[in-house]
Short mmCIF file of C-alpha atoms and ligand atoms in Angstrom, two decimals:
data_model
loop_
_atom_site.label_atom_id
_atom_site.label_comp_id
_atom_site.label_asym_id
_atom_site.label_seq_id
_atom_site.Cartn_x
_atom_site.Cartn_y
_atom_site.Cartn_z
CA UNK A 214 119.67 93.38 107.17
CA UNK A 215 120.41 95.19 103.88
CA UNK A 216 118.56 98.50 103.47
CA UNK A 217 115.44 98.61 101.32
CA UNK A 218 116.43 99.11 97.71
CA UNK A 219 113.85 101.91 97.60
CA UNK A 220 112.56 103.95 100.47
CA UNK A 221 110.14 106.69 99.53
CA UNK A 222 109.50 109.37 102.15
CA UNK A 223 106.88 112.14 102.17
CA UNK A 224 106.71 112.19 98.40
CA UNK A 225 104.32 114.45 96.52
CA UNK A 226 104.36 114.73 92.76
CA UNK A 227 102.51 117.42 90.84
CA UNK A 228 101.92 118.12 87.19
CA UNK A 229 101.04 121.77 86.50
CA UNK A 230 100.70 122.32 90.25
CA UNK A 231 98.06 119.55 90.51
CA UNK A 232 99.11 116.83 92.98
CA UNK A 233 98.78 113.42 91.28
CA UNK A 234 100.76 111.20 93.65
CA UNK A 235 101.23 111.30 97.43
CA UNK A 236 103.25 108.56 99.13
CA UNK A 237 104.06 109.08 102.81
CA UNK A 238 106.25 106.03 103.08
CA UNK A 239 107.00 103.05 100.85
CA UNK A 240 109.76 100.46 101.18
CA UNK A 241 110.69 97.98 98.49
CA UNK A 242 112.98 95.13 99.43
CA UNK A 243 115.87 93.96 97.23
CA UNK A 244 115.03 91.07 94.88
CA UNK A 245 111.29 91.42 95.47
CA UNK A 246 108.67 91.56 92.73
CA UNK A 247 106.06 94.17 93.52
CA UNK A 248 102.92 94.82 91.49
CA UNK A 249 101.11 98.13 91.11
CA UNK A 250 97.39 98.12 90.39
CA UNK A 251 94.88 100.92 90.24
CA UNK A 252 92.40 102.56 87.90
CA UNK A 253 93.48 104.76 84.99
CA UNK A 254 95.16 107.89 86.22
CA UNK A 255 95.86 106.59 89.74
CA UNK A 256 99.57 107.41 89.43
CA UNK A 257 101.20 104.08 88.51
CA UNK A 258 103.26 105.38 85.58
CA UNK A 259 104.23 108.47 87.55
CA UNK A 260 105.50 106.32 90.42
CA UNK A 261 107.51 104.16 87.99
CA UNK A 262 109.08 107.24 86.36
CA UNK A 263 110.03 108.61 89.77
CA UNK A 264 111.58 105.25 90.68
CA UNK A 265 113.47 105.28 87.37
CA UNK A 266 114.86 108.72 88.35
CA UNK A 267 113.65 110.26 85.12
CA UNK A 268 111.20 112.48 87.02
CA UNK A 269 112.13 114.63 89.99
CA UNK A 270 109.60 114.50 92.86
CA UNK A 271 107.96 117.83 93.60
CA UNK A 272 108.41 117.11 97.33
CA UNK A 273 109.97 114.42 99.48
CA UNK A 274 112.77 112.05 98.68
CA UNK A 275 113.65 108.63 97.35
CA UNK A 276 116.44 106.67 99.02
CA UNK A 277 118.14 104.09 96.82
CA UNK A 278 120.16 101.49 98.74
CA UNK A 279 119.67 103.64 101.82
CA UNK A 280 121.15 106.77 100.24
CA UNK A 281 119.32 109.82 98.89
CA UNK A 282 119.28 109.42 95.12
CA UNK A 283 119.76 112.38 92.82
CA UNK A 284 117.41 112.18 89.84
CA UNK A 285 119.17 112.02 86.47
CA UNK A 286 122.41 110.90 88.14
CA UNK A 287 123.88 108.14 85.93
CA UNK A 288 125.30 106.20 88.90
CA UNK A 289 121.81 105.28 90.08
CA UNK A 290 119.98 105.65 86.79
CA UNK A 291 122.17 103.03 85.14
CA UNK A 292 121.20 100.45 87.78
CA UNK A 293 117.52 100.94 87.00
CA UNK A 294 115.71 100.49 83.72
CA UNK A 295 112.10 101.23 82.80
CA UNK A 296 110.11 99.55 80.05
CA UNK A 297 107.47 102.12 79.24
CA UNK A 298 103.87 101.44 78.25
CA UNK A 299 104.52 101.92 74.55
CA UNK A 300 108.12 100.89 74.14
CA UNK A 301 109.98 102.64 71.44
CA UNK A 302 112.31 100.77 69.11
CA UNK A 303 114.88 102.70 67.14
CA UNK A 304 114.92 102.38 63.36
CA UNK A 305 117.67 99.81 63.49
CA UNK A 306 118.10 96.06 63.63
CA UNK A 307 117.02 94.07 66.66
CA UNK A 308 120.73 93.60 67.50
CA UNK A 309 121.42 97.33 67.46
CA UNK A 310 118.32 98.05 69.49
CA UNK A 311 119.40 95.60 72.15
CA UNK A 312 123.02 96.75 72.42
CA UNK A 313 122.07 100.43 72.58
CA UNK A 314 121.70 100.48 76.38
CA UNK A 315 125.00 98.65 76.82
CA UNK A 316 126.75 101.25 74.65
CA UNK A 317 125.18 104.14 76.57
CA UNK A 318 126.44 102.59 79.79
CA UNK A 319 129.95 102.47 78.34
CA UNK A 320 130.04 98.69 78.08
CA UNK A 321 132.69 97.82 75.51
CA UNK A 322 132.56 94.09 76.07
CA UNK A 323 131.54 91.33 73.70
CA UNK A 324 127.88 91.79 72.89
CA UNK A 325 127.02 88.87 70.66
CA UNK A 326 126.35 86.27 73.35
CA UNK A 327 124.51 88.59 75.79
CA UNK A 328 122.21 89.70 72.96
CA UNK A 329 121.48 86.09 72.01
CA UNK A 330 120.87 85.19 75.67
CA UNK A 331 118.48 88.07 76.20
CA UNK A 332 116.49 87.19 73.07
CA UNK A 333 116.27 83.56 74.17
CA UNK A 334 115.09 84.74 77.59
CA UNK A 335 112.02 86.36 76.02
CA UNK A 336 111.37 83.35 73.79
CA UNK A 337 112.67 84.79 70.49
CA UNK A 338 114.98 82.60 68.42
CA UNK A 339 118.25 84.58 68.18
CA UNK A 340 119.10 83.17 64.72
CA UNK A 341 115.77 84.35 63.35
CA UNK A 342 115.68 87.75 65.06
CA UNK A 343 119.10 89.41 65.56
CA UNK A 344 119.28 90.75 62.02
CA UNK A 345 115.60 91.71 61.68
CA UNK A 346 114.75 95.36 61.24
CA UNK A 347 112.54 97.16 63.77
CA UNK A 348 109.64 97.22 61.27
CA UNK A 349 109.75 93.48 60.60
CA UNK A 350 108.28 92.57 64.01
CA UNK A 351 104.75 91.94 65.23
CA UNK A 352 103.48 94.02 68.18
CA UNK A 353 104.17 91.20 70.65
CA UNK A 354 107.64 90.57 69.21
CA UNK A 355 108.51 94.28 69.39
CA UNK A 356 107.39 94.31 73.04
CA UNK A 357 109.64 91.33 73.77
CA UNK A 358 112.62 92.86 71.90
CA UNK A 359 112.16 95.99 74.03
CA UNK A 360 112.19 93.79 77.14
CA UNK A 361 115.29 91.93 75.87
CA UNK A 362 116.99 95.34 75.51
CA UNK A 363 116.39 95.89 79.25
CA UNK A 364 117.33 92.35 80.29
CA UNK A 365 120.68 92.50 78.49
CA UNK A 366 121.69 95.14 81.06
CA UNK A 367 121.18 92.63 83.91
CA UNK A 368 119.63 95.54 85.80
CA UNK A 369 119.41 95.76 89.57
CA UNK A 370 115.92 97.16 89.12
CA UNK A 371 113.55 96.47 86.26
CA UNK A 372 110.42 98.63 86.12
CA UNK A 373 107.70 97.43 83.75
CA UNK A 374 104.72 99.58 82.79
CA UNK A 375 101.86 97.47 81.42
CA UNK A 376 104.21 94.86 79.89
CA UNK A 377 101.36 92.61 78.77
CA UNK A 378 98.91 95.26 77.55
CA UNK A 379 99.08 94.42 73.87
CA UNK A 380 100.44 90.89 73.75
CA UNK A 381 98.86 87.45 73.50
CA UNK A 382 98.72 84.81 76.25
CA UNK A 383 101.93 83.11 75.09
CA UNK A 384 103.89 86.40 75.20
CA UNK A 385 102.44 87.18 78.64
CA UNK A 386 103.71 83.83 79.85
CA UNK A 387 107.17 84.50 78.37
CA UNK A 388 107.31 87.95 79.99
CA UNK A 389 106.35 86.36 83.30
CA UNK A 390 109.10 83.75 83.01
CA UNK A 391 111.73 86.32 82.01
CA UNK A 392 110.76 88.47 85.04
CA UNK A 393 111.07 85.55 87.44
CA UNK A 394 114.42 84.54 85.90
CA UNK A 395 115.85 88.05 86.20
CA UNK A 396 115.11 87.90 89.91
CA UNK A 397 116.45 84.39 90.44
CA UNK A 398 119.58 84.73 88.22
CA UNK A 399 120.67 88.27 89.07
CA UNK A 400 118.67 89.25 92.16
CA UNK A 401 116.85 91.91 90.12
CA UNK A 402 114.11 93.83 91.92
CA UNK A 403 111.00 94.27 89.77
CA UNK A 404 108.14 96.73 90.04
CA UNK A 405 105.37 96.04 87.54
CA UNK A 406 102.26 98.10 86.81
CA UNK A 407 99.45 96.19 85.15
CA UNK A 408 95.70 96.06 84.72
CA UNK A 409 95.96 92.31 84.25
CA UNK A 410 95.45 91.40 87.89
CA UNK A 411 95.61 87.66 87.52
CA UNK A 412 98.89 87.85 85.63
CA UNK A 413 100.23 90.25 88.24
CA UNK A 414 99.18 88.19 91.25
CA UNK A 415 100.83 85.21 89.61
CA UNK A 416 104.21 86.97 89.16
CA UNK A 417 104.43 89.23 92.20
CA UNK A 418 105.27 88.65 95.86
CA UNK A 419 103.03 91.53 96.78
CA UNK A 420 100.73 93.97 95.04
CA UNK A 421 100.28 97.62 96.01
CA UNK A 422 97.00 99.33 95.18
CA UNK A 423 97.08 102.94 94.11
CA UNK A 424 93.87 104.89 94.24
CA UNK A 425 93.50 108.55 93.35
CA UNK A 426 97.23 109.02 93.67
CA UNK A 427 97.65 107.36 97.06
CA UNK A 428 98.58 103.86 98.25
CA UNK A 429 95.37 102.08 99.24
CA UNK A 430 96.59 98.82 100.76
CA UNK A 431 98.39 95.72 99.57
CA UNK A 432 97.43 92.22 98.54
CA UNK A 433 94.39 91.00 96.70
CA UNK A 434 91.49 93.35 97.17
CA UNK A 435 88.11 94.03 95.63
CA UNK A 436 87.67 97.64 94.60
CA UNK A 437 84.07 98.50 93.73
CA UNK A 438 82.91 101.79 92.27
CA UNK A 439 79.44 103.33 92.65
CA UNK A 440 76.89 104.61 91.89
CA UNK A 441 75.31 103.56 95.19
CA UNK A 442 71.56 103.43 95.52
CA UNK A 443 69.62 103.57 98.81
CA UNK A 444 68.11 100.22 99.77
CA UNK A 445 65.96 99.05 102.65
CA UNK A 446 66.94 100.27 106.13
CA UNK A 447 70.31 101.98 106.23
CA UNK A 448 71.71 99.79 103.44
CA UNK A 449 72.96 100.92 100.08
CA UNK A 450 73.66 98.81 97.04
CA UNK A 451 75.19 98.66 93.59
CA UNK A 452 72.84 97.52 90.87
CA UNK A 453 74.39 94.48 89.23
CA UNK A 454 71.62 93.72 86.75
CA UNK A 455 68.29 91.87 86.75
CA UNK A 456 67.08 93.87 89.74
CA UNK A 457 69.75 92.40 92.01
CA UNK A 458 72.14 94.41 94.13
CA UNK A 459 75.46 94.08 95.80
CA UNK A 460 74.67 95.39 99.26
CA UNK A 461 77.07 97.69 101.06
CA UNK A 462 77.19 99.82 104.20
CA UNK A 463 76.38 103.53 103.92
CA UNK A 464 78.99 105.14 101.66
CA UNK A 465 80.63 108.29 103.05
CA UNK A 466 79.93 110.20 99.83
CA UNK A 467 78.52 109.86 96.34
CA UNK A 468 81.84 109.12 94.64
CA UNK A 469 83.12 106.79 97.37
CA UNK A 470 84.75 103.50 96.44
CA UNK A 471 84.22 100.28 98.41
CA UNK A 472 87.07 97.89 99.25
CA UNK A 473 86.15 94.35 100.28
CA UNK A 474 88.87 92.08 101.59
CA UNK A 475 88.79 88.69 99.80
CA UNK A 476 89.09 87.04 103.22
CA UNK A 477 85.89 88.79 104.37
CA UNK A 478 83.79 86.98 101.75
CA UNK A 479 82.71 83.39 102.23
CA UNK A 480 81.46 80.92 99.67
CA UNK A 481 78.51 79.12 101.22
CA UNK A 482 78.68 75.36 101.18
CA UNK A 483 75.95 73.56 99.23
CA UNK A 484 72.72 73.66 101.17
CA UNK A 485 74.09 76.13 103.71
CA UNK A 486 71.72 79.00 104.45
CA UNK A 487 72.73 82.33 105.80
CA UNK A 488 74.04 82.87 108.73
CA UNK A 489 73.06 86.07 110.60
CA UNK A 490 71.05 89.25 110.21
CA UNK A 491 74.14 91.38 109.54
CA UNK A 492 75.30 89.14 106.68
CA UNK A 493 74.16 89.56 103.07
CA UNK A 494 74.42 87.17 100.15
CA UNK A 495 74.84 87.48 96.42
CA UNK A 496 74.85 84.83 93.71
CA UNK A 497 77.66 84.37 91.21
CA UNK A 498 79.62 81.90 89.16
CA UNK A 499 83.24 80.77 89.64
CA UNK A 500 85.37 81.91 86.70
CA UNK A 501 88.83 81.01 87.95
CA UNK A 502 90.65 79.31 90.79
CA UNK A 503 94.22 80.25 91.56
CA UNK A 504 96.81 79.39 94.12
CA UNK A 505 98.92 82.27 95.45
CA UNK A 506 102.55 81.26 95.12
CA UNK A 507 103.84 82.92 98.29
CA UNK A 508 101.13 82.07 100.82
CA UNK A 509 99.72 78.87 99.31
CA UNK A 510 96.21 80.39 99.71
CA UNK A 511 93.50 79.45 97.24
CA UNK A 512 91.54 82.28 95.60
CA UNK A 513 88.37 82.04 93.56
CA UNK A 514 87.26 84.69 91.07
CA UNK A 515 83.49 84.87 91.16
CA UNK A 516 81.54 86.68 88.48
CA UNK A 517 78.67 88.62 90.05
CA UNK A 518 76.74 90.45 87.36
CA UNK A 519 79.30 92.71 85.66
CA UNK A 520 81.79 92.45 88.56
CA UNK A 521 84.42 89.89 89.39
CA UNK A 522 84.95 89.44 93.12
CA UNK A 523 88.05 87.72 94.46
CA UNK A 524 87.33 85.42 97.38
CA UNK A 525 89.90 83.75 99.59
CA UNK A 526 88.85 80.18 100.14
CA UNK A 527 89.68 79.24 103.72
CA UNK A 528 91.32 75.85 104.06
CA UNK A 529 88.75 74.87 106.68
CA UNK A 530 86.02 75.41 104.09
CA UNK A 531 87.61 73.57 101.24
CA UNK A 532 86.41 70.15 102.33
CA UNK A 533 82.80 71.36 102.60
CA UNK A 534 82.52 72.53 99.00
CA UNK A 535 83.34 71.45 95.54
CA UNK A 536 84.59 74.33 93.49
CA UNK A 537 84.91 74.20 89.74
CA UNK A 538 85.11 76.79 87.04
CA UNK A 539 81.65 77.70 85.84
CA UNK A 540 79.85 76.52 88.97
CA UNK A 541 77.19 78.69 90.59
CA UNK A 542 77.97 79.76 94.14
CA UNK A 543 76.48 82.00 96.79
CA UNK A 544 78.76 84.52 98.49
CA UNK A 545 78.15 85.84 101.99
CA UNK A 546 79.76 88.89 103.60
CA UNK A 547 79.08 91.50 106.23
CA UNK A 548 78.54 94.97 104.75
CA UNK A 549 80.20 96.44 107.83
CA UNK A 550 83.48 94.75 106.80
CA UNK A 551 83.68 97.11 103.79
CA UNK A 552 86.32 99.84 103.90
CA UNK A 553 85.45 103.09 102.12
CA UNK A 554 87.71 105.54 100.35
N1 ATP B 221 103.03 114.74 81.76
C1 ATP B 221 101.89 114.96 82.40
N2 ATP B 221 101.39 116.21 82.50
C2 ATP B 221 100.25 116.45 83.17
N3 ATP B 221 99.51 115.52 83.78
C3 ATP B 221 99.94 114.25 83.69
C4 ATP B 221 101.15 113.90 83.00
N4 ATP B 221 101.33 112.58 83.10
C5 ATP B 221 100.28 112.10 83.81
N5 ATP B 221 99.46 113.09 84.17
C6 ATP B 221 98.25 112.97 85.01
O1 ATP B 221 98.67 112.42 86.25
C7 ATP B 221 97.71 111.48 86.73
C8 ATP B 221 98.41 110.13 86.95
O2 ATP B 221 98.79 109.62 85.69
P1 ATP B 221 99.60 108.24 85.52
O3 ATP B 221 99.94 108.12 84.07
O4 ATP B 221 100.69 108.19 86.51
O5 ATP B 221 98.47 107.19 85.93
P2 ATP B 221 98.38 105.60 85.66
O6 ATP B 221 97.88 105.00 86.93
O7 ATP B 221 99.68 105.11 85.12
O8 ATP B 221 97.25 105.55 84.56
P3 ATP B 221 97.00 104.46 83.36
O9 ATP B 221 96.52 103.21 84.02
O10 ATP B 221 95.93 105.12 82.56
O11 ATP B 221 98.29 104.31 82.62
C9 ATP B 221 96.59 111.44 85.70
O12 ATP B 221 95.58 112.31 86.15
C10 ATP B 221 97.24 111.99 84.44
O13 ATP B 221 96.28 112.67 83.64
#
């Protein structure tokens, strides 16, 4: 088996002596597409910069292809490219922006066709765009030119930080397609940080959650923040409007965050009443149904007051319910299935 393209061991990163990221162990397989999700400040951009070798970890090490990688060393840095959150275009034409990385890497080949190919890959007509100046582009076009400038390198690793943050649905779709093509055409490994969970789950093989600077599990997960209010018995709850609550087990502290596995929540079939004393229910409305590419599992997003909960719809339950966008549903779960952090 080839080594992981990245292996992170005992990594701590600090800014001004404050630890912001701690990763005991993380492996990323070649040609995988891995998502990073987490609240603001959870360390996603820091992790991407460390993986791009433009930051040096305060402690620990990053193996690249099984070998310890020296930050700032061109031999690894040139295999990896990072599209930052606010990509910067130089005050030049689109063509010159795109070939810049090739020049830096000492590529003296013919650039015309690769530039045209990379523009086409992000859905920009090469004839209309190669000669444009940097300031003759919309925000979404600039974002896609910046991505084209990374794709032209045919990188082994493409790191994307919030690639869809300021673009419309069509551009998001094009960025998704370009990411999938980079993997299938060149075996590129992608690591993508995004707040757009649905987009991310659609593109990625797996999604890593970061929470307060630490990995907090993989896959689809519901992360729910307090405040938590005492309820009857030993229950607590989160007020979700109109005097209704999302009930939880006793939180370990005031600022604790609840994680509910989508597979631990059930949509009750029509007419079904609950179940057992240790199960609670909450009403919501289906806002989206999606099929996970890798597993073939069906997921429903259910709006519950201000929250959206992701629920895995078990195949055995599918026949017993009709699910449509906009339909009211009742969710049932056991508060003791909640994990706290
Ligand atoms: N250059 C820096 N100097 C000092 N602190 C920093 C620096 N960059 C980031 N931080 C802090 O490190 C923590 C992690 O930031 P990071 O940008 O990695 O988070 P993020 O998950 O990408 O957040 P967001 O979703 O808001 O982009 C935050 O507390 C942030 O304030």
